[in-house]
Coordinates of C-alpha atoms in Angstrom, one line a residue:
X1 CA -16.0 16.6 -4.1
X2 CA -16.2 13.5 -1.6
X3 CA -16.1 14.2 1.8
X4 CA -13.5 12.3 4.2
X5 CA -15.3 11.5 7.1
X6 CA -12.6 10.4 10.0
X7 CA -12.6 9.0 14.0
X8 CA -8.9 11.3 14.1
X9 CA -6.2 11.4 16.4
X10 CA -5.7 15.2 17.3
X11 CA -3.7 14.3 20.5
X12 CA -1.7 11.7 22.1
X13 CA -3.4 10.2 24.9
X14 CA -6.9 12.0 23.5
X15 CA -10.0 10.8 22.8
X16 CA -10.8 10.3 19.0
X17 CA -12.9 13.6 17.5
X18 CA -14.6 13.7 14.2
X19 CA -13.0 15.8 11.1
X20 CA -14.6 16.1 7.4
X21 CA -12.1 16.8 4.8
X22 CA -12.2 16.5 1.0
X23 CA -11.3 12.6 0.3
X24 CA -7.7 12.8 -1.8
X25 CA -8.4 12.2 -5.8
X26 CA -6.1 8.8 -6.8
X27 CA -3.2 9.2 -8.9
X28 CA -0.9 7.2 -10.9
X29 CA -1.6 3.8 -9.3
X30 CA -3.3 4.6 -6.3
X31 CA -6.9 3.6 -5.4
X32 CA -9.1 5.2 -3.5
X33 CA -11.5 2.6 -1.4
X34 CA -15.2 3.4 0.4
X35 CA -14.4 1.5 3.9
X36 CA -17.3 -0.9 4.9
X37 CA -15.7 -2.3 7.6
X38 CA -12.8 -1.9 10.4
X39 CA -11.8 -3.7 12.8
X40 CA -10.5 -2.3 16.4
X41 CA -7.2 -3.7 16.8
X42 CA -4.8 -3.6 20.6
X43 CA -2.1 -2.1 18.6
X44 CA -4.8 1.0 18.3
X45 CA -3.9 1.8 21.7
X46 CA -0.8 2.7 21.9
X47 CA -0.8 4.5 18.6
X48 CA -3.3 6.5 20.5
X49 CA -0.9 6.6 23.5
X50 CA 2.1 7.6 21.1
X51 CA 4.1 4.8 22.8
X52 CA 5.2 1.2 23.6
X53 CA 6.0 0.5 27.4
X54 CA 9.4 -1.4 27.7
X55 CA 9.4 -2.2 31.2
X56 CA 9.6 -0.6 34.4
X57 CA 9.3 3.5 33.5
X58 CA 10.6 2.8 30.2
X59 CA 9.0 3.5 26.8
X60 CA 9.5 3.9 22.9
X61 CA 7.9 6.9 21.7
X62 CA 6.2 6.9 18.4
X63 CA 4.7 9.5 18.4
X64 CA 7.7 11.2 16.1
X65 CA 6.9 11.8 12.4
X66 CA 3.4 11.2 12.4
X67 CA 1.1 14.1 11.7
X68 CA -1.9 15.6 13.5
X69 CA -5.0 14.7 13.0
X70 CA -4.3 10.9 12.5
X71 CA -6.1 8.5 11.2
X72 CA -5.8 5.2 13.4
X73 CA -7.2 1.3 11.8
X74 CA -5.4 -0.9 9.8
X75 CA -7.8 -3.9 9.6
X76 CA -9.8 -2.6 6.5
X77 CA -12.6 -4.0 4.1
X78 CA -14.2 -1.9 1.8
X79 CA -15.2 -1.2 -2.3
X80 CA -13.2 0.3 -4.6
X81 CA -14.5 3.9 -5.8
X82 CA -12.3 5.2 -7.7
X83 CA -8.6 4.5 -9.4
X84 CA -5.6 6.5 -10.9
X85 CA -4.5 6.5 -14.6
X86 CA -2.1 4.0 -14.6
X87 CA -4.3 1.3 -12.4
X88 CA -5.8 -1.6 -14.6
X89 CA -6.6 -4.6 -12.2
X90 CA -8.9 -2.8 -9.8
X91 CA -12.4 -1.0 -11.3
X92 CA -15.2 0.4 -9.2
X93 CA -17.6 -1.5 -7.2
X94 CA -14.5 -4.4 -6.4
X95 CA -14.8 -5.8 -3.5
X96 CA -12.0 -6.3 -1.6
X97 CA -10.0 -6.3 1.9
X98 CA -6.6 -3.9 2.1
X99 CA -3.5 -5.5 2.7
X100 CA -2.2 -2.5 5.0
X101 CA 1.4 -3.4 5.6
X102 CA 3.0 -1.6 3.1
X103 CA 6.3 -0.8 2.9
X104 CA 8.7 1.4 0.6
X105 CA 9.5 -0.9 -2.0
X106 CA 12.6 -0.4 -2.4
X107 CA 14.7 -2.0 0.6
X108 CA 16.2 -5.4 1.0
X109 CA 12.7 -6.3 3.3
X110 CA 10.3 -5.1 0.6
X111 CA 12.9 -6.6 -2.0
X112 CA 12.0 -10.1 -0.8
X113 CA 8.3 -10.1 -0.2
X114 CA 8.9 -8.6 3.8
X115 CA 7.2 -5.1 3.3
X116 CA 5.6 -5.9 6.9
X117 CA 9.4 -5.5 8.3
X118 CA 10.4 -2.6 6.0
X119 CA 12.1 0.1 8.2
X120 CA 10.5 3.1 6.3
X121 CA 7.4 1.7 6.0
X122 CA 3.9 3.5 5.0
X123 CA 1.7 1.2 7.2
X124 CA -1.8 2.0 6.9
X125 CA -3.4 2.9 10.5
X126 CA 0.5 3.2 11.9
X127 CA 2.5 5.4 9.9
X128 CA -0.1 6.8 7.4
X129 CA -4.2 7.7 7.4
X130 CA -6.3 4.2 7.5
X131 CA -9.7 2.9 8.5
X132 CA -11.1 5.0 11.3
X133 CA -13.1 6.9 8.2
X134 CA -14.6 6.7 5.3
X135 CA -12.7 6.6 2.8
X136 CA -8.4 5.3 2.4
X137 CA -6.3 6.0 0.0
X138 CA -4.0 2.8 -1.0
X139 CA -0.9 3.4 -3.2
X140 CA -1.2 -0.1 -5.6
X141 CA -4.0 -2.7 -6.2
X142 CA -1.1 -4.9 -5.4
X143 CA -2.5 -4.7 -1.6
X144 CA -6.4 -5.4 -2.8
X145 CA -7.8 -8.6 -2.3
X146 CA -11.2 -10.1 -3.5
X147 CA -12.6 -11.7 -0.5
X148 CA -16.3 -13.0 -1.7
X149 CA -17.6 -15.0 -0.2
X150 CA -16.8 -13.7 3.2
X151 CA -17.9 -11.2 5.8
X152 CA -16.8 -8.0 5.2
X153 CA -16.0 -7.8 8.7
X154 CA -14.6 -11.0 8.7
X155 CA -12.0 -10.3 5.7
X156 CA -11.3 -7.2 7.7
X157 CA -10.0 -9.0 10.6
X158 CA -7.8 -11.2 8.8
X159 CA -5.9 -8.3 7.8
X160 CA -3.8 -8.4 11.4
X161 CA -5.2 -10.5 13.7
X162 CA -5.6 -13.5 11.6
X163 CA -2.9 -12.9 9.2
X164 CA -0.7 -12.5 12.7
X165 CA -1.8 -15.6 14.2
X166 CA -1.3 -17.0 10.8
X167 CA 2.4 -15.9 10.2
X168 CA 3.3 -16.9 13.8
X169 CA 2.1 -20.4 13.8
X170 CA 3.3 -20.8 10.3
X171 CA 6.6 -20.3 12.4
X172 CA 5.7 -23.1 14.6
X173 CA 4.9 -25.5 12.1
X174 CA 7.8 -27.5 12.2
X175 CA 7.1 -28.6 15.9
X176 CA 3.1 -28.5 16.0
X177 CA 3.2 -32.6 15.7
X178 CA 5.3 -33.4 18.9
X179 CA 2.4 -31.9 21.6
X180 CA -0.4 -29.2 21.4
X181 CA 0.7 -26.2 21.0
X182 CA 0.1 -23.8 23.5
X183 CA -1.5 -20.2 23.2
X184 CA -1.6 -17.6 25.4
X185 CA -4.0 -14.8 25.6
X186 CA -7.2 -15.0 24.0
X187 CA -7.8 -11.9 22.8
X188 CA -8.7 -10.7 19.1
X189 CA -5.2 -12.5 18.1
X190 CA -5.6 -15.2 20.4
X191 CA -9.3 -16.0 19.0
X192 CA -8.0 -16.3 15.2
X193 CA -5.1 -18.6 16.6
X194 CA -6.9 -20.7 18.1
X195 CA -8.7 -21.6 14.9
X196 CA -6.2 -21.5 12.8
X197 CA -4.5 -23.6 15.3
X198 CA -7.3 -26.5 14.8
X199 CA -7.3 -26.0 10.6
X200 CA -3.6 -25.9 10.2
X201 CA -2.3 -28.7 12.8
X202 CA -5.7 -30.7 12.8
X203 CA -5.3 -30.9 17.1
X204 CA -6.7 -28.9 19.7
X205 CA -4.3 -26.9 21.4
X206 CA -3.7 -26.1 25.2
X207 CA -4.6 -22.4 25.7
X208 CA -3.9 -20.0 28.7
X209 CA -5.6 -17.1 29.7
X210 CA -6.3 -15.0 33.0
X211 CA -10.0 -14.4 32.4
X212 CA -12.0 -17.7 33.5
X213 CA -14.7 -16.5 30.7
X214 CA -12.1 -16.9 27.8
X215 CA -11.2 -20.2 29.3
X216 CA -14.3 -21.6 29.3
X217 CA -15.5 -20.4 26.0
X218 CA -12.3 -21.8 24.3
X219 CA -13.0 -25.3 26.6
X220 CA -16.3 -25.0 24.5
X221 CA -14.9 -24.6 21.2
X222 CA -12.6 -27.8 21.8
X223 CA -9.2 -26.5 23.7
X224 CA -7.5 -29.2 24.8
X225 CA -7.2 -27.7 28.0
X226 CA -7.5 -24.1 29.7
X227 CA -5.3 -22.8 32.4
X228 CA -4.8 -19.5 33.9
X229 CA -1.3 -18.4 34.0
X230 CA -1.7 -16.9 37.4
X231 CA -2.1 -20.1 38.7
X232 CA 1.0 -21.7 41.2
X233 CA -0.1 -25.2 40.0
X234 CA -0.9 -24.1 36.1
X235 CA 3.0 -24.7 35.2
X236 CA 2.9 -27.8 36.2
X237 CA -0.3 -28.8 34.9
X238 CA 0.7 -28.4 31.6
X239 CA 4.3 -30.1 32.1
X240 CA 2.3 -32.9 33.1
X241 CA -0.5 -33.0 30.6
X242 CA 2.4 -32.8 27.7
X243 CA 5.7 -33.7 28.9
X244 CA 6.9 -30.3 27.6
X245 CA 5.4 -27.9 25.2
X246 CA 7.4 -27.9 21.6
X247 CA 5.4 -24.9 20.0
X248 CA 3.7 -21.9 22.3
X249 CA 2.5 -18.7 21.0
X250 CA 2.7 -15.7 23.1
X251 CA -0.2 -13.1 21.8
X252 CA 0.2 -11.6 25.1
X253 CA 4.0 -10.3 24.8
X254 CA 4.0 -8.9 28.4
X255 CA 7.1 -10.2 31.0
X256 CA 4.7 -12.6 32.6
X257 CA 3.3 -14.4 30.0
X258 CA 6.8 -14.9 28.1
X259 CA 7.4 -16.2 31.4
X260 CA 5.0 -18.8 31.7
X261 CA 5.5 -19.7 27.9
X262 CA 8.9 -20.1 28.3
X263 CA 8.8 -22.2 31.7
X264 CA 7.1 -24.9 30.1
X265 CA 9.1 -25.3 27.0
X266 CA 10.6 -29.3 26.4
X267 CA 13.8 -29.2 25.1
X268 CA 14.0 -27.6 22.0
X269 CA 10.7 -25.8 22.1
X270 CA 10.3 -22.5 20.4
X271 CA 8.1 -19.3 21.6
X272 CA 6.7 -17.0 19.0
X273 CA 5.9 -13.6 20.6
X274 CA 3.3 -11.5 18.3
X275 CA 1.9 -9.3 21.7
X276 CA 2.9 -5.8 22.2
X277 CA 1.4 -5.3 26.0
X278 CA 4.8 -4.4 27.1
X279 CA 7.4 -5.3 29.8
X280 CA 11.0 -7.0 30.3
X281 CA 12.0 -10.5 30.4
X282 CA 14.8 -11.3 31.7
X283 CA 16.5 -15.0 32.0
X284 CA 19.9 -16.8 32.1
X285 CA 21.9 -16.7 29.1
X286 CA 22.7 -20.6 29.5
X287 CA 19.7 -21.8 29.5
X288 CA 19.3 -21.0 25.9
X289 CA 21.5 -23.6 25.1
X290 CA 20.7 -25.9 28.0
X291 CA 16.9 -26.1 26.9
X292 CA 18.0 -25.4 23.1
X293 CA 15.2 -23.1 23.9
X294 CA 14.2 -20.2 21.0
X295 CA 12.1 -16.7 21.4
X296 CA 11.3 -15.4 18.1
X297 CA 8.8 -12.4 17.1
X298 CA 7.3 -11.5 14.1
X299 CA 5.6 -8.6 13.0
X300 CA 2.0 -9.5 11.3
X301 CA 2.3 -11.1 8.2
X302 CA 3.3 -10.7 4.3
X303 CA 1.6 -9.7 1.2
X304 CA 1.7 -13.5 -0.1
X305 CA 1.1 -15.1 3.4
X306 CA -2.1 -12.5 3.8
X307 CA -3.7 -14.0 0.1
X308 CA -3.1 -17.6 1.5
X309 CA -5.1 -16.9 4.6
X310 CA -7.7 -15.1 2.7
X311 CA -8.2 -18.5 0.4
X312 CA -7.9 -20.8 3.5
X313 CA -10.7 -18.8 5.0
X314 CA -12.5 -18.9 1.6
X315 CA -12.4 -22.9 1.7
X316 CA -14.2 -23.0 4.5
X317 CA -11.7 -25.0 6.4
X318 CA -11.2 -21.9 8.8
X319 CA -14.0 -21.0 11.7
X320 CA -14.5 -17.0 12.3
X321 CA -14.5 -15.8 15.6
X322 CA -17.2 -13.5 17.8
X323 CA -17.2 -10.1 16.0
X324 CA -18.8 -7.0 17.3
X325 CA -19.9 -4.9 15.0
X326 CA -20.5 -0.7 16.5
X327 CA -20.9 2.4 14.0
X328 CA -17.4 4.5 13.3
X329 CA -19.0 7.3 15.5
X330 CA -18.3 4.5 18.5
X331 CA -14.4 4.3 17.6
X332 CA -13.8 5.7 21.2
X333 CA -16.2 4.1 23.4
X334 CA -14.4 0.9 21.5
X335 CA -11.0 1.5 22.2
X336 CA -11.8 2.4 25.7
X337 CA -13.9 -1.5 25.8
X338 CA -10.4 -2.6 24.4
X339 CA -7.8 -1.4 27.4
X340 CA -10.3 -1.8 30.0
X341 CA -10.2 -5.7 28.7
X342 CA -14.3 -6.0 27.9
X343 CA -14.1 -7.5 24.4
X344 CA -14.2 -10.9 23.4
X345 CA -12.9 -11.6 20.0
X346 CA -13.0 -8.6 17.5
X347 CA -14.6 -5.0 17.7
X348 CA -15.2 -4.2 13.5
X349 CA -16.3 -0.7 13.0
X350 CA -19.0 0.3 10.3
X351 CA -19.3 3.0 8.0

């Protein structure tokens, strides 16, 4: 029998411990996938924590429903070992990164291609066991996806943090030709927006980000400018260098940096919030229609809009960003690199 080797979750707010336990055998159409790779993802945190902060002493617990000991990672690469009965477009040895936003299949989301937004979803990492292990079970080949020639670290990340980026600036599209867009936060997200940012609008985008290293290294990679939010004069900075920002993406999603995103709108601009740091925002109702202002989120990506990325990064037309590769024994020491802000670009874990 193969062994299950897993980084688990045994208590909120715990460090990760290791536990061995027989892998599961697949059935029907499930496949059972050897994990190369798996990257460390923000959202790991507070799945660790068990909740969301809301602002002030407020949080969402979400912690209820999930068993102990929990598998966290949802940004998985790995082979296919072995396959159920009824599964004919998968075989052993495929290579392939897991789509892990699966939902029931059944509701209106899942009925239209929106699994990521499903309501009883079976998220791999969130609400079921993913990639802090060896070994993840995956209920359909459906969610497999042959990414040769890439990284396996690489195809890994696009699984949230690119697919993310890439859903919310796909969101932004419509505006991305009247100024740069603007980013904010250049973390794991923030890195694969900003190159998706240069392959998908062809234009260097205006980023923002409190740590001066970020800046700089995104000045290097051709941002057309860098400004720390913090800043008194950084508002208008940008105001003056665009006029008015049409497009801004907030990977932040803290009160502050919806703040800044939204005080340098133009008229009609539109901020896509993808971060999950936490806080309240709070602004006056009319100004929605006196700006013509919009704040939209979005949850990662879909099924469809996660195989689009995967080609655009096959065509080459897409740079990677700094990866860090550490052994799945280092799981902790990663996420604790993660909250205490030390990382720069994306932690993968290898098995």
């Amino acid at each position: 029998m193969t062994k299950l080797i897993r980084q688990s979750l045994t208590a909120y707010g715990a460090p990760l411990c290791e536990t061995i336990v027989d892998a599961p055998e697949p059935a029907g159409s499930e496949v059972l996938v050897r994990i190369e790779r798996c990257g460390v993802c923000h959202s790991d945190l507070h799945v660790q924590d068990g909740y969301f902060k809301l602002g002030g002493d407020n949080k969402l617990d979400i912690g209820k429903g999930r068993t102990l000991p929990f598998t966290l990672g949802h940004e998985i690469a790995g082979v296919v070992e072995r396959v159920g009965p009824d599964v004919r477009d998968a075989k052993p040895g495929d290579k392939v990164a897991v789509y892990p936003w699966i939902g029931c299949g059944t509701c209106n989301a899942c009925r239209h291609g929106e699994e990521n937004n499903c309501a009883a979803s079976r998220h791999l990492g969130i609400n079921v066991d993913g990639g802090y292990a060896s070994h993840v079970l995956v209920p359909h080949p459906r969610y497999l996806i042959d990414y040769a020639p890439l990284a396996p670290a690489y195809a890994a990340a696009l699984m949230c943090s690119g697919l993310t980026a890439y859903a919310a600036l796909q969101r932004l599209a419509d505006r991305a030709d009247r100024a740069p867009v603007l980013l904010i936060g250049l973390g794991g997200v923030g890195s694969m927006g900003f190159a998706l940012a240069r392959a998908l609008f062809g234009a260097a985008p205006i980023v923002a980000d409190i740590d001066a290293a970020k800046r700089e290294a995104a000045l290097a990679a051709g941002a057309a400018a860098a400004v720390d939010p913090r800043d008194p004069g950084a508002r208008k900075a940008v105001l003056a260098a665009t006029g008015g920002v049409y497009a801004a993406c907030d990977f932040v999603g803290s009160d502050s940096s919806l703040a800044f995103a939204t005080g340098v709108l133009a008229r009609g601009g539109k901020v896509v919030v993808t971060g999950l740091l936490g806080g309240g925002f709070t602004t006056a109702v009319a100004m929605f229609p006196i700006k013509a202002m919009t704040i939209e989120g979005t949850l990662t990506g879909t099924l469809a809009q996660a195989r689009e990325l995967i080609a655009l990064a096959r065509s080459g037309k897409l740079g990677s960003i700094p990866i860090h590769e550490r052994p799945l024994a280092d799981a902790q020491a990663a996420l604790d690199d993660l909250r205490a802000g030390k990382v720069t670009g994306r932690v993968v874990l290898t098995m």
